[in-house]
PDB file of C-alpha atoms in Angstrom:
ATOM      1  CA  MET A 134     -97.903  -7.499 -79.114  1.00 60.00           C
ATOM      2  CA  LYS A 135     -97.127  -4.750 -76.086  1.00 57.00           C
ATOM      3  CA  LYS A 136     -97.296  -7.620 -73.471  1.00 60.00           C
ATOM      4  CA  ILE A 137     -94.409  -9.271 -75.674  1.00 61.00           C
ATOM      5  CA  ILE A 138     -92.361  -5.972 -75.836  1.00 61.00           C
ATOM      6  CA  THR A 139     -93.062  -5.403 -72.230  1.00 61.00           C
ATOM      7  CA  MET A 140     -91.699  -8.766 -70.865  1.00 66.00           C
ATOM      8  CA  LEU A 141     -88.399  -8.619 -73.071  1.00 62.00           C
ATOM      9  CA  CYS A 142     -87.850  -5.262 -71.527  1.00 60.00           C
ATOM     10  CA  LEU A 143     -88.432  -6.521 -67.962  1.00 61.00           C
ATOM     11  CA  THR A 144     -85.958  -9.813 -68.851  1.00 62.00           C
ATOM     12  CA  LEU A 145     -83.154  -7.412 -70.280  1.00 59.00           C
ATOM     13  CA  LEU A 146     -83.406  -5.161 -67.124  1.00 56.00           C
ATOM     14  CA  ILE A 147     -83.208  -7.908 -65.027  1.00 55.00           C
ATOM     15  CA  VAL A 148     -80.233  -9.489 -66.848  1.00 51.00           C
ATOM     16  CA  SER A 149     -78.175  -6.314 -66.688  1.00 54.00           C
ATOM     17  CA  CYS A 150     -78.859  -5.510 -62.749  1.00 51.00           C
ATOM     18  CA  GLY A 151     -77.486  -9.090 -62.160  1.00 51.00           C
ATOM     19  CA  SER A 152     -74.311  -8.961 -64.411  1.00 46.00           C
ATOM     20  CA  SER A 153     -73.333  -5.395 -62.208  1.00 44.00           C
ATOM     21  CA  LYS A 154     -74.227  -6.852 -59.280  1.00 42.00           C
ATOM     22  CA  LYS A 155     -71.516  -9.826 -59.933  1.00 41.00           C
ATOM     23  CA  VAL A 156     -69.023  -7.253 -61.384  1.00 39.00           C
ATOM     24  CA  ALA A 157     -69.314  -5.597 -58.622  1.00 40.00           C
ATOM     25  CA  THR A 158     -68.674  -8.160 -56.069  1.00 42.00           C
ATOM     26  CA  LYS A 159     -65.654  -9.665 -57.895  1.00 42.00           C
ATOM     27  CA  LYS A 160     -63.978  -6.021 -58.101  1.00 43.00           C
ATOM     28  CA  GLY A 161     -64.428  -6.129 -53.958  1.00 45.00           C
ATOM     29  CA  ARG A 162     -62.625  -9.411 -54.057  1.00 47.00           C
ATOM     30  CA  GLN A 163     -59.573  -8.164 -55.592  1.00 47.00           C
ATOM     31  CA  LYS A 164     -59.427  -5.392 -53.198  1.00 46.00           C
ATOM     32  CA  THR A 165     -58.658  -7.566 -50.127  1.00 47.00           C
ATOM     33  CA  VAL A 166     -55.339  -6.369 -47.851  1.00 48.00           C
ATOM     34  CA  ARG A 167     -52.958  -9.023 -47.038  1.00 51.00           C
ATOM     35  CA  VAL A 168     -51.761  -8.797 -43.030  1.00 49.00           C
ATOM     36  CA  VAL A 169     -48.551  -9.984 -42.348  1.00 49.00           C
ATOM     37  CA  ARG A 170     -48.479 -10.536 -38.794  1.00 51.00           C
ATOM     38  CA  ASN A 171     -45.226 -10.896 -37.103  1.00 53.00           C
ATOM     39  CA  LYS A 172     -44.542 -13.910 -35.044  1.00 51.00           C
ATOM     40  CA  LYS A 173     -44.343 -13.407 -31.188  1.00 52.00           C
ATOM     41  CA  GLU A 174     -41.430 -13.679 -29.407  1.00 53.00           C
ATOM     42  CA  THR A 175     -41.231 -15.940 -26.088  1.00 51.00           C
ATOM     43  CA  LYS A 176     -38.954 -16.238 -23.887  1.00 51.00           C
ATOM     44  CA  ASN A 177     -37.942 -19.650 -24.587  1.00 53.00           C
ATOM     45  CA  ASP A 178     -37.658 -18.716 -28.399  1.00 52.00           C
ATOM     46  CA  THR A 179     -35.360 -15.394 -27.839  1.00 51.00           C
ATOM     47  CA  LYS A 180     -31.834 -15.948 -27.114  1.00 51.00           C
ATOM     48  CA  GLU A 181     -29.950 -13.254 -25.385  1.00 51.00           C
ATOM     49  CA  ASP A 182     -26.052 -13.062 -25.500  1.00 53.00           C
ATOM     50  CA  VAL A 183     -24.700 -12.409 -22.186  1.00 50.00           C
ATOM     51  CA  ILE A 184     -21.548 -10.425 -22.072  1.00 52.00           C
ATOM     52  CA  VAL A 185     -19.385 -10.649 -19.123  1.00 48.00           C
ATOM     53  CA  VAL A 186     -17.379  -7.376 -18.446  1.00 50.00           C
ATOM     54  CA  GLU A 187     -15.024  -8.084 -15.716  1.00 51.00           C
ATOM     55  CA  THR A 188     -14.121  -4.664 -13.779  1.00 47.00           C
ATOM     56  CA  PRO A 189     -10.727  -4.498 -12.338  1.00 53.00           C
ATOM     57  CA  ILE A 190     -10.877  -4.277  -8.616  1.00 47.00           C
ATOM     58  CA  LYS A 191      -8.847  -1.151  -7.508  1.00 52.00           C
ATOM     59  CA  ASP A 192      -6.397  -1.984  -4.822  1.00 52.00           C
ATOM     60  CA  THR A 193      -7.326  -0.328  -1.974  1.00 52.00           C
ATOM     61  CA  PRO A 194      -4.190   2.053  -0.658  1.00 57.00           C
ATOM     62  CA  GLU A 195      -2.839   0.604   2.652  1.00 61.00           C
ATOM     63  CA  VAL A 196      -3.714   2.995   5.707  1.00 66.00           C
ATOM     64  CA  TYR A 197      -0.827   3.276   8.357  1.00 77.00           C
ATOM     65  CA  ALA A 198      -1.175   4.892  11.608  1.00 78.00           C
ATOM     66  CA  SER A 199       1.670   7.151  11.126  1.00 86.00           C
ATOM     67  CA  LYS A 200       4.255   7.970   8.346  1.00 92.00           C
ATOM     68  CA  THR A 201       6.867   6.176  10.168  1.00 92.00           C
ATOM     69  CA  ASP A 202       5.326   2.924  10.314  1.00 90.00           C
ATOM     70  CA  GLU A 203       4.468   3.566   6.450  1.00 91.00           C
ATOM     71  CA  TYR A 204       8.027   3.916   6.313  1.00 94.00           C
ATOM     72  CA  ILE A 205       9.236   1.074   7.855  1.00 92.00           C
ATOM     73  CA  ALA A 206       6.714  -1.222   5.452  1.00 90.00           C
ATOM     74  CA  ILE A 207       8.816   0.323   2.460  1.00 93.00           C
ATOM     75  CA  TYR A 208      12.081  -0.002   3.275  1.00 95.00           C
ATOM     76  CA  SER A 209      12.490  -2.675   5.900  1.00 93.00           C
ATOM     77  CA  ASP A 210      13.067  -5.408   3.296  1.00 93.00           C
ATOM     78  CA  ILE A 211      16.007  -3.047   2.157  1.00 95.00           C
ATOM     79  CA  ALA A 212      17.468  -2.734   5.448  1.00 96.00           C
ATOM     80  CA  GLN A 213      17.500  -6.601   5.874  1.00 95.00           C
ATOM     81  CA  ASP A 214      19.077  -7.204   2.373  1.00 96.00           C
ATOM     82  CA  GLU A 215      21.868  -4.951   3.533  1.00 97.00           C
ATOM     83  CA  MET A 216      22.046  -6.598   6.710  1.00 97.00           C
ATOM     84  CA  ARG A 217      22.645  -9.726   4.905  1.00 96.00           C
ATOM     85  CA  ASN A 218      25.339  -8.066   2.674  1.00 97.00           C
ATOM     86  CA  TYR A 219      27.181  -6.047   5.013  1.00 97.00           C
ATOM     87  CA  ASN A 220      26.147  -7.291   8.213  1.00 97.00           C
ATOM     88  CA  ILE A 221      24.855  -4.018   9.694  1.00 97.00           C
ATOM     89  CA  PRO A 222      21.741  -4.296  11.772  1.00 97.00           C
ATOM     90  CA  ALA A 223      18.528  -3.721   9.875  1.00 97.00           C
ATOM     91  CA  SER A 224      16.910  -2.088  12.943  1.00 97.00           C
ATOM     92  CA  ILE A 225      19.888   0.496  13.074  1.00 98.00           C
ATOM     93  CA  THR A 226      19.707   0.986   9.640  1.00 98.00           C
ATOM     94  CA  LEU A 227      15.906   1.977   9.754  1.00 97.00           C
ATOM     95  CA  ALA A 228      16.163   3.916  12.831  1.00 97.00           C
ATOM     96  CA  GLN A 229      19.120   6.062  11.189  1.00 97.00           C
ATOM     97  CA  GLY A 230      16.550   6.512   8.070  1.00 97.00           C
ATOM     98  CA  ILE A 231      13.922   7.444  10.186  1.00 97.00           C
ATOM     99  CA  LEU A 232      15.463  10.143  12.132  1.00 96.00           C
ATOM    100  CA  GLU A 233      17.810  11.612   9.297  1.00 94.00           C
ATOM    101  CA  SER A 234      14.854  11.808   6.644  1.00 96.00           C
ATOM    102  CA  ALA A 235      11.980  12.440   9.281  1.00 96.00           C
ATOM    103  CA  SER A 236      10.489   9.366   8.225  1.00 96.00           C
ATOM    104  CA  GLY A 237      10.742  10.237   4.693  1.00 96.00           C
ATOM    105  CA  GLN A 238       9.604  13.409   4.571  1.00 96.00           C
ATOM    106  CA  GLY A 239      12.619  15.694   4.935  1.00 95.00           C
ATOM    107  CA  ARG A 240      13.867  17.487   1.976  1.00 94.00           C
ATOM    108  CA  LEU A 241      17.147  15.704   1.280  1.00 95.00           C
ATOM    109  CA  SER A 242      14.627  12.528   1.111  1.00 95.00           C
ATOM    110  CA  VAL A 243      12.195  13.942  -0.770  1.00 96.00           C
ATOM    111  CA  GLU A 244      14.704  15.945  -3.385  1.00 96.00           C
ATOM    112  CA  ALA A 245      17.269  13.668  -3.353  1.00 96.00           C
ATOM    113  CA  ASN A 246      16.460  10.562  -2.105  1.00 96.00           C
ATOM    114  CA  ASN A 247      19.211  10.785   0.712  1.00 96.00           C
ATOM    115  CA  HIS A 248      17.996   9.280   3.476  1.00 96.00           C
ATOM    116  CA  PHE A 249      20.893   9.293   6.167  1.00 95.00           C
ATOM    117  CA  GLY A 250      22.375  12.881   5.437  1.00 91.00           C
ATOM    118  CA  ILE A 251      25.390  11.551   4.038  1.00 92.00           C
ATOM    119  CA  LYS A 252      27.423  14.678   2.802  1.00 91.00           C
ATOM    120  CA  CYS A 253      29.859  14.926  -0.405  1.00 92.00           C
ATOM    121  CA  HIS A 254      33.362  14.741   0.809  1.00 85.00           C
ATOM    122  CA  GLU A 255      34.750  12.484  -2.250  1.00 86.00           C
ATOM    123  CA  TRP A 256      31.291  12.170  -3.896  1.00 90.00           C
ATOM    124  CA  THR A 257      31.662  12.839  -7.770  1.00 91.00           C
ATOM    125  CA  GLY A 258      27.654  12.106  -8.424  1.00 93.00           C
ATOM    126  CA  ALA A 259      24.935  14.652  -8.671  1.00 95.00           C
ATOM    127  CA  LYS A 260      24.722  16.733  -5.547  1.00 94.00           C
ATOM    128  CA  ILE A 261      21.903  19.023  -3.742  1.00 95.00           C
ATOM    129  CA  TYR A 262      22.991  21.986  -1.153  1.00 94.00           C
ATOM    130  CA  HIS A 263      21.065  22.083   2.166  1.00 90.00           C
ATOM    131  CA  ASP A 264      21.509  24.124   5.583  1.00 87.00           C
ATOM    132  CA  ASP A 265      22.910  21.507   7.891  1.00 81.00           C
ATOM    133  CA  ASP A 266      25.599  22.356  10.717  1.00 75.00           C
ATOM    134  CA  ALA A 267      26.438  25.176   8.357  1.00 83.00           C
ATOM    135  CA  SER A 268      24.872  27.114   5.568  1.00 89.00           C
ATOM    136  CA  GLN A 269      24.193  24.999   2.080  1.00 90.00           C
ATOM    137  CA  GLU A 270      26.369  21.920   2.975  1.00 93.00           C
ATOM    138  CA  CYS A 271      26.890  19.676   0.088  1.00 95.00           C
ATOM    139  CA  PHE A 272      24.746  16.377   0.043  1.00 95.00           C
ATOM    140  CA  ARG A 273      24.654  13.702  -2.293  1.00 95.00           C
ATOM    141  CA  LYS A 274      21.808  12.989  -4.300  1.00 96.00           C
ATOM    142  CA  TYR A 275      20.565   9.601  -6.045  1.00 96.00           C
ATOM    143  CA  LYS A 276      18.340   8.390  -8.266  1.00 95.00           C
ATOM    144  CA  ASN A 277      16.840   6.068  -6.139  1.00 95.00           C
ATOM    145  CA  SER A 278      16.283   5.449  -2.712  1.00 95.00           C
ATOM    146  CA  LYS A 279      17.536   1.700  -2.765  1.00 95.00           C
ATOM    147  CA  TYR A 280      21.300   3.785  -3.622  1.00 96.00           C
ATOM    148  CA  SER A 281      20.998   5.695  -0.401  1.00 96.00           C
ATOM    149  CA  PHE A 282      20.953   2.886   1.903  1.00 97.00           C
ATOM    150  CA  ARG A 283      23.434   0.710  -0.328  1.00 97.00           C
ATOM    151  CA  ASP A 284      25.941   3.845   0.270  1.00 96.00           C
ATOM    152  CA  HIS A 285      24.937   4.264   3.930  1.00 97.00           C
ATOM    153  CA  SER A 286      26.139   0.438   4.064  1.00 97.00           C
ATOM    154  CA  LEU A 287      29.392   1.153   2.162  1.00 96.00           C
ATOM    155  CA  PHE A 288      29.939   4.351   4.044  1.00 94.00           C
ATOM    156  CA  LEU A 289      30.528   2.556   7.444  1.00 96.00           C
ATOM    157  CA  THR A 290      31.980  -0.822   6.098  1.00 97.00           C
ATOM    158  CA  GLU A 291      34.736   1.241   4.053  1.00 95.00           C
ATOM    159  CA  ARG A 292      36.074   4.022   6.774  1.00 94.00           C
ATOM    160  CA  LYS A 293      38.290   2.547   9.375  1.00 95.00           C
ATOM    161  CA  ARG A 294      36.345   4.878  12.228  1.00 95.00           C
ATOM    162  CA  TYR A 295      33.545   2.555  12.078  1.00 97.00           C
ATOM    163  CA  SER A 296      35.315  -0.695  12.395  1.00 96.00           C
ATOM    164  CA  LYS A 297      34.743  -1.388  16.000  1.00 96.00           C
ATOM    165  CA  LEU A 298      31.186  -1.523  15.029  1.00 96.00           C
ATOM    166  CA  PHE A 299      31.777  -4.874  13.325  1.00 96.00           C
ATOM    167  CA  THR A 300      33.179  -6.471  16.267  1.00 96.00           C
ATOM    168  CA  LEU A 301      29.656  -6.355  18.279  1.00 96.00           C
ATOM    169  CA  GLU A 302      26.794  -8.575  17.922  1.00 94.00           C
ATOM    170  CA  LYS A 303      24.434  -7.913  14.970  1.00 93.00           C
ATOM    171  CA  ASP A 304      21.869  -7.968  17.469  1.00 92.00           C
ATOM    172  CA  ASP A 305      23.401  -5.369  19.730  1.00 95.00           C
ATOM    173  CA  TYR A 306      21.258  -2.395  18.908  1.00 95.00           C
ATOM    174  CA  LYS A 307      22.025  -0.761  21.882  1.00 95.00           C
ATOM    175  CA  GLY A 308      25.670  -1.144  21.443  1.00 96.00           C
ATOM    176  CA  TRP A 309      25.675  -0.041  17.849  1.00 97.00           C
ATOM    177  CA  ALA A 310      23.825   3.002  18.284  1.00 97.00           C
ATOM    178  CA  ARG A 311      26.179   4.157  21.132  1.00 96.00           C
ATOM    179  CA  GLU A 312      29.349   3.362  19.023  1.00 97.00           C
ATOM    180  CA  LEU A 313      28.391   4.951  16.324  1.00 96.00           C
ATOM    181  CA  ARG A 314      28.042   8.218  17.885  1.00 95.00           C
ATOM    182  CA  ALA A 315      31.348   7.550  19.547  1.00 96.00           C
ATOM    183  CA  ALA A 316      32.663   7.214  15.990  1.00 96.00           C
ATOM    184  CA  GLY A 317      31.736  10.657  15.024  1.00 93.00           C
ATOM    185  CA  TYR A 318      28.717   9.346  12.750  1.00 92.00           C
ATOM    186  CA  ALA A 319      26.545  12.558  14.397  1.00 90.00           C
ATOM    187  CA  THR A 320      27.657  15.234  16.668  1.00 88.00           C
ATOM    188  CA  ASP A 321      24.116  14.918  19.074  1.00 92.00           C
ATOM    189  CA  ARG A 322      25.152  13.554  22.328  1.00 94.00           C
ATOM    190  CA  LYS A 323      21.003  11.911  22.608  1.00 96.00           C
ATOM    191  CA  TYR A 324      21.639  10.645  19.127  1.00 96.00           C
ATOM    192  CA  PRO A 325      22.069   7.031  20.591  1.00 96.00           C
ATOM    193  CA  ASP A 326      19.207   7.606  22.781  1.00 96.00           C
ATOM    194  CA  LYS A 327      17.074   8.354  19.780  1.00 96.00           C
ATOM    195  CA  LEU A 328      17.866   5.709  17.821  1.00 97.00           C
ATOM    196  CA  ILE A 329      17.467   3.220  20.834  1.00 95.00           C
ATOM    197  CA  SER A 330      13.927   4.842  21.349  1.00 94.00           C
ATOM    198  CA  LEU A 331      12.765   4.123  17.724  1.00 94.00           C
ATOM    199  CA  ILE A 332      13.906   0.325  17.526  1.00 93.00           C
ATOM    200  CA  GLU A 333      12.301  -0.348  20.928  1.00 90.00           C
ATOM    201  CA  ARG A 334       9.039   1.782  20.117  1.00 88.00           C
ATOM    202  CA  TYR A 335       8.291   0.509  16.432  1.00 89.00           C
ATOM    203  CA  GLN A 336      10.156  -2.925  17.567  1.00 88.00           C
ATOM    204  CA  LEU A 337      12.692  -2.762  14.421  1.00 92.00           C
ATOM    205  CA  TYR A 338      14.990  -5.213  16.308  1.00 91.00           C
ATOM    206  CA  ARG A 339      12.236  -8.167  14.901  1.00 89.00           C
ATOM    207  CA  PHE A 340      14.220  -7.690  11.639  1.00 92.00           C
ATOM    208  CA  ASP A 341      17.489  -8.358  13.309  1.00 94.00           C
ATOM    209  CA  ALA A 342      15.627 -11.364  14.636  1.00 91.00           C
ATOM    210  CA  ASP A 343      14.255 -12.365  11.217  1.00 89.00           C
ATOM    211  CA  VAL A 344      17.721 -12.432   9.577  1.00 93.00           C
ATOM    212  CA  LEU A 345      19.525 -14.124  11.889  1.00 93.00           C
ATOM    213  CA  GLY A 346      16.756 -16.663  12.405  1.00 88.00           C
ATOM    214  CA  LYS A 347      16.505 -16.307  15.951  1.00 79.00           C
ATOM    215  CA  GLN A 348      12.751 -16.687  17.123  1.00 55.00           C
ATOM    216  CA  ASN A 349      11.867 -13.773  19.808  1.00 47.00           C
ATOM    217  CA  VAL A 350      11.511 -15.204  23.216  1.00 43.00           C
ATOM    218  CA  ALA A 351      10.824 -12.047  25.560  1.00 48.00           C
ATOM    219  CA  ASN A 352       8.210 -12.211  27.781  1.00 54.00           C
ATOM    220  CA  ASP A 353       7.325  -8.505  27.436  1.00 76.00           C
ATOM    221  CA  LYS A 354       5.273  -8.864  24.500  1.00 79.00           C
ATOM    222  CA  HIS A 355       1.387  -9.741  23.459  1.00 84.00           C
ATOM    223  CA  THR A 356       0.378 -11.102  20.138  1.00 83.00           C
ATOM    224  CA  VAL A 357      -3.257 -10.028  19.564  1.00 86.00           C
ATOM    225  CA  VAL A 358      -5.631 -13.000  18.614  1.00 83.00           C
ATOM    226  CA  LYS A 359      -9.164 -12.954  17.872  1.00 83.00           C
ATOM    227  CA  GLY A 360     -11.480 -11.547  20.279  1.00 85.00           C
ATOM    228  CA  ASP A 361      -8.754  -8.969  22.190  1.00 88.00           C
ATOM    229  CA  THR A 362      -9.310  -6.055  22.883  1.00 91.00           C
ATOM    230  CA  LEU A 363      -7.004  -3.406  24.631  1.00 92.00           C
ATOM    231  CA  TYR A 364      -9.441  -3.420  27.376  1.00 91.00           C
ATOM    232  CA  SER A 365      -8.910  -7.284  27.882  1.00 90.00           C
ATOM    233  CA  ILE A 366      -5.272  -6.989  27.199  1.00 90.00           C
ATOM    234  CA  SER A 367      -4.734  -4.163  29.974  1.00 87.00           C
ATOM    235  CA  LYS A 368      -6.868  -6.211  32.508  1.00 84.00           C
ATOM    236  CA  LYS A 369      -4.353  -9.527  31.532  1.00 82.00           C
ATOM    237  CA  TYR A 370      -1.066  -7.668  32.088  1.00 80.00           C
ATOM    238  CA  ASN A 371      -2.539  -5.171  34.982  1.00 78.00           C
ATOM    239  CA  LEU A 372      -2.029  -2.142  32.742  1.00 83.00           C
ATOM    240  CA  THR A 373      -4.101   0.702  31.658  1.00 88.00           C
ATOM    241  CA  VAL A 374      -5.452   0.913  28.229  1.00 90.00           C
ATOM    242  CA  GLU A 375      -3.506   4.476  27.874  1.00 90.00           C
ATOM    243  CA  THR A 376      -0.354   2.658  28.994  1.00 87.00           C
ATOM    244  CA  ILE A 377      -0.762   0.208  26.598  1.00 89.00           C
ATOM    245  CA  LYS A 378      -1.158   2.589  23.475  1.00 90.00           C
ATOM    246  CA  SER A 379       1.856   4.883  24.647  1.00 85.00           C
ATOM    247  CA  LEU A 380       3.952   1.849  24.871  1.00 85.00           C
ATOM    248  CA  ASN A 381       3.172   1.127  21.322  1.00 85.00           C
ATOM    249  CA  SER A 382       2.700   4.605  19.765  1.00 84.00           C
ATOM    250  CA  LEU A 383      -1.231   3.556  19.024  1.00 88.00           C
ATOM    251  CA  GLU A 384      -3.391   6.251  17.647  1.00 88.00           C
ATOM    252  CA  ASN A 385      -6.477   4.719  18.429  1.00 91.00           C
ATOM    253  CA  ASN A 386      -7.951   1.448  19.901  1.00 91.00           C
ATOM    254  CA  ASP A 387      -8.206  -0.814  16.831  1.00 91.00           C
ATOM    255  CA  LEU A 388      -6.122  -3.961  16.794  1.00 90.00           C
ATOM    256  CA  PHE A 389      -5.499  -6.776  14.169  1.00 89.00           C
ATOM    257  CA  VAL A 390      -4.940 -10.867  14.758  1.00 82.00           C
ATOM    258  CA  GLY A 391      -1.204 -11.063  15.006  1.00 81.00           C
ATOM    259  CA  GLN A 392      -0.336  -7.631  15.706  1.00 87.00           C
ATOM    260  CA  VAL A 393       2.878  -7.306  19.006  1.00 84.00           C
ATOM    261  CA  LEU A 394       2.201  -5.273  21.272  1.00 87.00           C
ATOM    262  CA  PHE A 395       4.623  -4.382  24.168  1.00 84.00           C
ATOM    263  CA  VAL A 396       3.112  -4.928  27.639  1.00 83.00           C
ATOM    264  CA  LYS A 397       5.981  -4.146  29.848  1.00 75.00           C
ATOM    265  CA  PRO A 398       7.649  -0.605  30.192  1.00 62.00           C
ATOM    266  CA  ILE A 399      10.674   0.029  28.221  1.00 52.00           C
ATOM    267  CA  PRO A 400      13.572  -0.078  30.450  1.00 45.00           C
ATOM    268  CA  LYS A 401      15.428   3.292  30.710  1.00 40.00           C
ATOM    269  CA  ASP A 402      18.649   2.187  31.019  1.00 38.00           C
ATOM    270  CA  PHE A 403      20.918   4.532  28.887  1.00 31.00           C
TER     271      PHE A 403
END
């Protein structure tokens, strides 16, 4: 009887241990964690939006050899228009503007857009006072420089004392320079010399030829081509480099294709 009881107890103990182990295993499976892995993006799977940003190119300011060269570049078109409309040589207009306004740097041109030193006379517009032949003389003041050029043309065409100018050839800049002074435009006896010197130094007569449709056939100039240097040009025309620089008011040895250079001394016949 004791053996039977003992066997029953052992059986119950084994069953109990098995059930306990089974439950524990089941609970362990319920606690499994789900791991979600992100899909690795490859170069081929990924699309990139490419944004093209256009950066505007800033204009590089034009560099000029001198203020006079800059003045010519700015106002030559206006001077040529005045020549077409009023038959005044563009070379004369530019030379007077350069001389009277100090290449656009003088007080009258800066503060009054007056490039030709034209005084008030019968003027009813804006005015500026400036020391000239006398203290604090009255000069015309313009809203824009182009009106100064137009007034210069009207000033010459509407006054009888300048009528002889218009009997001269339109490209006779020397005759125009001398007659301007003779008609009383300026009191400086060297005024014609100064205008002629400016016209020839900066080749302002080329603007007259352009308006008149004349080709420049003078043989005292050289047009720069690729490969030219001041040294090679000086050898070609039997001049020194310094002479060429002096004839053309060059401040350095830089040249550009198409540049026109004097290669003969300017005659001093005035």
